[in-house]
mmCIF file of C-alpha atoms in Angstrom:
data_model
loop_
_atom_site.group_PDB
_atom_site.id
_atom_site.type_symbol
_atom_site.label_atom_id
_atom_site.label_comp_id
_atom_site.label_asym_id
_atom_site.label_seq_id
_atom_site.Cartn_x
_atom_site.Cartn_y
_atom_site.Cartn_z
ATOM 1 C CA MET A 1 99.172 59.236 118.516
ATOM 2 C CA ILE A 2 96.847 62.210 117.476
ATOM 3 C CA ASN A 3 98.905 65.065 119.020
ATOM 4 C CA GLU A 4 102.217 64.058 117.162
ATOM 5 C CA TYR A 5 103.683 66.523 114.474
ATOM 6 C CA TYR A 6 106.693 66.141 112.296
ATOM 7 C CA ILE A 7 108.959 69.175 111.213
ATOM 8 C CA LEU A 8 110.192 69.022 107.595
ATOM 9 C CA LYS A 9 113.765 70.397 107.281
ATOM 10 C CA HIS A 10 116.412 70.361 104.423
ATOM 11 C CA GLY A 11 114.391 66.955 103.323
ATOM 12 C CA ASN A 12 114.605 65.601 106.656
ATOM 13 C CA GLN A 13 111.661 64.569 109.181
ATOM 14 C CA GLU A 14 112.321 65.669 112.788
ATOM 15 C CA GLY A 15 110.108 64.659 115.714
ATOM 16 C CA PRO A 16 107.770 63.815 116.805
ATOM 17 C CA TYR A 17 106.530 66.836 118.891
ATOM 18 C CA THR A 18 103.138 67.864 120.567
ATOM 19 C CA HIS A 19 101.302 71.008 119.690
ATOM 20 C CA THR A 20 102.431 72.541 122.962
ATOM 21 C CA GLN A 21 106.410 71.704 122.188
ATOM 22 C CA LEU A 22 105.934 73.050 118.943
ATOM 23 C CA MET A 23 104.868 76.593 120.080
ATOM 24 C CA ASP A 24 107.346 76.217 122.826
ATOM 25 C CA MET A 25 109.973 76.028 120.043
ATOM 26 C CA GLY A 26 108.629 79.289 118.273
ATOM 27 C CA ILE A 27 107.384 77.353 115.082
ATOM 28 C CA GLY A 28 107.418 79.775 112.032
ATOM 29 C CA SER A 29 104.189 80.372 109.932
ATOM 30 C CA THR A 30 106.278 78.863 106.944
ATOM 31 C CA ASP A 31 107.670 75.769 108.546
ATOM 32 C CA PHE A 32 106.224 72.556 107.055
ATOM 33 C CA LEU A 33 104.530 69.934 109.504
ATOM 34 C CA ILE A 34 103.359 66.578 108.997
ATOM 35 C CA SER A 35 100.288 66.858 111.030
ATOM 36 C CA PRO A 36 98.261 63.648 112.241
ATOM 37 C CA LEU A 37 94.982 65.474 110.907
ATOM 38 C CA ALA A 38 96.217 66.437 107.892
ATOM 39 C CA ASP A 39 97.112 64.693 104.491
ATOM 40 C CA GLY A 40 100.758 65.217 103.715
ATOM 41 C CA PRO A 41 103.086 68.116 104.771
ATOM 42 C CA GLN A 42 101.590 71.589 105.101
ATOM 43 C CA GLN A 43 102.842 75.145 106.132
ATOM 44 C CA ALA A 44 101.852 75.520 109.936
ATOM 45 C CA ALA A 45 100.033 78.748 109.240
ATOM 46 C CA ASP A 46 97.723 76.449 107.220
ATOM 47 C CA LEU A 47 96.935 74.243 110.287
ATOM 48 C CA PRO A 48 93.930 75.792 112.105
ATOM 49 C CA GLU A 49 95.270 74.396 115.571
ATOM 50 C CA PHE A 50 98.016 76.938 115.357
ATOM 51 C CA ARG A 51 96.001 79.961 114.108
ATOM 52 C CA GLU A 52 95.407 81.523 117.709
ATOM 53 C CA TYR A 53 99.278 80.917 118.484
ATOM 54 C CA PHE A 54 100.472 82.762 115.484
ATOM 55 C CA ILE A 55 98.103 85.863 116.258
ATOM 56 C CA SER A 56 99.404 85.523 119.898
ATOM 57 C CA VAL A 57 102.879 86.269 118.934
ATOM 58 C CA GLY A 58 101.808 88.906 116.015
ATOM 59 C CA ILE A 59 102.248 86.762 113.193
ATOM 60 C CA TYR A 60 98.663 87.355 110.757
ATOM 61 C CA MET A 61 98.818 85.154 107.712
ATOM 62 C CA PRO A 62 97.061 86.836 105.116
ATOM 63 C CA THR A 63 93.736 85.298 103.673
ATOM 64 C CA PRO A 64 90.988 86.723 101.456
ATOM 65 C CA GLN A 65 88.623 86.851 104.849
ATOM 66 C CA ASN A 66 90.705 89.414 106.720
ATOM 67 C CA VAL A 67 92.305 91.832 104.242
ATOM 68 C CA ALA A 68 91.231 95.378 104.967
ATOM 69 C CA THR A 69 88.506 96.633 102.832
ATOM 70 C CA PHE A 70 88.808 99.693 100.330
ATOM 71 C CA TRP A 71 86.826 101.757 102.716
ATOM 72 C CA TRP A 72 88.834 100.857 105.859
ATOM 73 C CA ARG A 73 91.814 101.774 104.001
ATOM 74 C CA LEU A 74 90.818 105.225 102.767
ATOM 75 C CA LEU A 75 89.318 105.962 106.469
ATOM 76 C CA ALA A 76 93.033 105.120 107.682
ATOM 77 C CA PHE A 77 94.444 107.233 104.982
ATOM 78 C CA ILE A 78 92.288 110.229 105.895
ATOM 79 C CA ILE A 79 93.400 110.379 109.902
ATOM 80 C CA ASP A 80 96.880 109.837 108.747
ATOM 81 C CA TYR A 81 96.611 112.467 106.077
ATOM 82 C CA ILE A 82 95.350 114.816 108.596
ATOM 83 C CA ILE A 83 97.932 113.912 111.257
ATOM 84 C CA VAL A 84 100.717 114.641 108.715
ATOM 85 C CA ILE A 85 99.335 117.868 107.728
ATOM 86 C CA VAL A 86 98.956 119.252 111.326
ATOM 87 C CA GLY A 87 102.388 118.128 111.873
ATOM 88 C CA LEU A 88 103.836 119.883 108.765
ATOM 89 C CA VAL A 89 101.976 123.053 109.795
ATOM 90 C CA ILE A 90 103.242 123.109 113.301
ATOM 91 C CA GLY A 91 107.063 122.858 111.792
ATOM 92 C CA PHE A 92 106.703 125.546 109.564
ATOM 93 C CA GLY A 93 105.132 127.430 112.157
ATOM 94 C CA ALA A 94 108.276 126.800 114.268
ATOM 95 C CA ILE A 95 110.541 127.778 111.494
ATOM 96 C CA GLY A 96 108.434 130.927 110.751
ATOM 97 C CA VAL A 97 108.814 131.977 114.755
ATOM 98 C CA PHE A 98 112.616 131.249 114.074
ATOM 99 C CA ILE A 99 113.080 133.092 111.073
ATOM 100 C CA GLY A 100 111.084 135.886 112.664
ATOM 101 C CA LEU A 101 113.173 136.202 115.941
ATOM 102 C CA THR A 102 116.159 136.171 113.655
ATOM 103 C CA HIS A 103 114.696 139.168 111.367
ATOM 104 C CA ARG A 104 115.021 137.147 108.127
ATOM 105 C CA SER A 105 112.784 137.224 105.378
ATOM 106 C CA VAL A 106 110.791 134.360 103.835
ATOM 107 C CA ASP A 107 108.191 134.394 101.791
ATOM 108 C CA PHE A 108 106.285 130.911 102.185
ATOM 109 C CA GLU A 109 103.752 131.599 99.497
ATOM 110 C CA SER A 110 106.022 132.055 96.722
ATOM 111 C CA PRO A 111 104.816 130.017 93.588
ATOM 112 C CA ASP A 112 108.320 129.033 93.304
ATOM 113 C CA LEU A 113 108.001 126.774 96.637
ATOM 114 C CA ASP A 114 104.894 124.803 95.638
ATOM 115 C CA LEU A 115 107.105 121.643 93.837
ATOM 116 C CA PHE A 116 109.118 121.969 96.965
ATOM 117 C CA TYR A 117 105.664 121.678 99.466
ATOM 118 C CA ARG A 118 104.499 118.792 97.320
ATOM 119 C CA VAL A 119 108.000 116.721 97.468
ATOM 120 C CA LEU A 120 107.932 117.775 101.346
ATOM 121 C CA PHE A 121 104.833 116.420 101.892
ATOM 122 C CA PHE A 122 105.325 112.992 100.049
ATOM 123 C CA LEU A 123 108.757 112.584 101.960
ATOM 124 C CA ALA A 124 106.748 113.216 104.950
ATOM 125 C CA LEU A 125 104.058 110.558 104.142
ATOM 126 C CA VAL A 126 106.784 107.996 103.518
ATOM 127 C CA ALA A 127 108.592 108.523 106.243
ATOM 128 C CA TYR A 128 105.533 108.520 108.601
ATOM 129 C CA HIS A 129 104.030 105.392 107.229
ATOM 130 C CA SER A 130 107.431 103.469 106.805
ATOM 131 C CA THR A 131 108.544 104.129 110.402
ATOM 132 C CA PHE A 132 105.050 103.073 112.107
ATOM 133 C CA GLU A 133 105.106 99.959 109.758
ATOM 134 C CA ALA A 134 108.427 98.574 110.637
ATOM 135 C CA THR A 135 107.644 98.923 114.610
ATOM 136 C CA THR A 136 105.532 96.794 116.434
ATOM 137 C CA MET A 137 102.642 98.633 115.472
ATOM 138 C CA GLN A 138 102.803 97.495 112.050
ATOM 139 C CA GLY A 139 100.987 100.224 110.781
ATOM 140 C CA SER A 140 100.406 104.155 111.121
ATOM 141 C CA ILE A 141 98.002 105.846 113.761
ATOM 142 C CA GLY A 142 95.063 105.785 111.293
ATOM 143 C CA LYS A 143 95.712 102.122 110.815
ATOM 144 C CA LEU A 144 96.260 101.547 114.612
ATOM 145 C CA ILE A 145 92.439 103.303 114.988
ATOM 146 C CA CYS A 146 91.067 101.311 112.318
ATOM 147 C CA LYS A 147 92.434 98.194 113.694
ATOM 148 C CA LEU A 148 94.875 97.568 110.490
ATOM 149 C CA ILE A 149 98.306 96.233 110.068
ATOM 150 C CA VAL A 150 100.588 95.938 107.328
ATOM 151 C CA VAL A 151 102.485 92.427 106.971
ATOM 152 C CA ASP A 152 104.386 90.448 104.499
ATOM 153 C CA PRO A 153 103.156 87.156 102.573
ATOM 154 C CA ASP A 154 104.187 85.205 105.476
ATOM 155 C CA GLY A 155 102.293 87.371 108.250
ATOM 156 C CA TYR A 156 105.406 88.891 109.656
ATOM 157 C CA ARG A 157 106.154 92.663 110.418
ATOM 158 C CA LEU A 158 107.629 94.477 107.544
ATOM 159 C CA THR A 159 111.538 95.559 107.975
ATOM 160 C CA PHE A 160 112.090 99.367 107.385
ATOM 161 C CA GLY A 161 113.681 98.770 103.753
ATOM 162 C CA LYS A 162 110.567 96.818 102.902
ATOM 163 C CA ALA A 163 108.101 99.529 104.304
ATOM 164 C CA LEU A 164 110.186 102.417 102.537
ATOM 165 C CA ALA A 165 110.011 100.335 99.458
ATOM 166 C CA ARG A 166 105.989 100.034 99.810
ATOM 167 C CA ASN A 167 105.501 103.573 100.622
ATOM 168 C CA PHE A 168 107.770 104.935 97.977
ATOM 169 C CA SER A 169 105.936 102.638 95.249
ATOM 170 C CA LYS A 170 102.768 104.868 96.092
ATOM 171 C CA LEU A 171 104.120 107.127 93.377
ATOM 172 C CA LEU A 172 103.137 104.047 90.963
ATOM 173 C CA SER A 173 99.564 103.611 92.697
ATOM 174 C CA SER A 174 98.869 107.401 92.051
ATOM 175 C CA LEU A 175 99.574 107.313 88.446
ATOM 176 C CA LEU A 176 96.457 107.546 86.089
ATOM 177 C CA CYS A 177 94.012 109.407 88.334
ATOM 178 C CA GLY A 178 95.208 107.064 91.280
ATOM 179 C CA ILE A 179 93.780 103.942 89.783
ATOM 180 C CA GLY A 180 96.773 102.059 91.495
ATOM 181 C CA PHE A 181 94.577 102.740 94.785
ATOM 182 C CA LEU A 182 91.226 101.701 93.135
ATOM 183 C CA THR A 183 92.554 98.331 92.500
ATOM 184 C CA ILE A 184 91.642 97.475 96.088
ATOM 185 C CA LEU A 185 88.167 97.513 94.923
ATOM 186 C CA TRP A 186 88.432 94.363 92.682
ATOM 187 C CA ASN A 187 92.035 92.654 93.549
ATOM 188 C CA PRO A 188 91.183 89.253 95.555
ATOM 189 C CA MET A 189 93.359 90.243 98.334
ATOM 190 C CA LYS A 190 92.597 93.799 98.412
ATOM 191 C CA GLN A 191 96.116 94.819 96.997
ATOM 192 C CA ALA A 192 96.877 98.271 95.728
ATOM 193 C CA TRP A 193 99.735 98.387 93.112
ATOM 194 C CA HIS A 194 102.284 99.171 95.623
ATOM 195 C CA ASP A 195 101.089 96.232 97.854
ATOM 196 C CA GLN A 196 101.761 94.272 94.545
ATOM 197 C CA VAL A 197 105.020 95.534 94.218
ATOM 198 C CA ALA A 198 106.636 95.594 97.777
ATOM 199 C CA LYS A 199 104.511 92.041 98.492
ATOM 200 C CA THR A 200 102.505 93.232 101.363
ATOM 201 C CA TYR A 201 99.112 92.921 102.201
ATOM 202 C CA VAL A 202 96.810 95.241 104.907
ATOM 203 C CA ILE A 203 95.091 93.053 107.437
ATOM 204 C CA ARG A 204 92.137 93.883 109.512
ATOM 205 C CA LYS A 205 92.611 92.440 112.920
ATOM 206 C CA GLY A 206 90.126 90.640 114.494
ATOM 207 C CA GLN A 207 88.594 89.152 111.190
#
């Protein structure tokens, strides 16, 4: 029958199942299926009839067609950069008010605090991006506005640990005048160095 599929698990063939039954079972993108319309076993994500199903459950398989371009990622970064700076300014403003009320004296413009500000800003960016990438949003507010999400090689949402590793790896991408970010321009899957290290992809939804 044309609607019969078989699942390969541990070398064994299970089935037959219909297309609807497989979706009700919560078929995974990396599960191998024998399809009546394909030659040999294939991953479910490679079968076009399951594409809409995976998207509906939040699984976006990275392909050369749907990975986000450098310019979309740059726009999202600019939005996020502004958000983090505004957040830090508000935070420091609140601290300044508290210090004023307690009659303490702190020179926020001291050159000795420059490194502290840089480290704090980087850590704020890491925490901000990692937290949002591990939520159902799968990306920061800037990425949400630009319809971008971050996924693993199988199209799934990142764990917080993987998101944290990805964002700390941005230190690597920032080396040599940021060439690690510019690799998005010529990499076939539009990956920066930190994406390659963490094995992640930035997808533009709707592509």
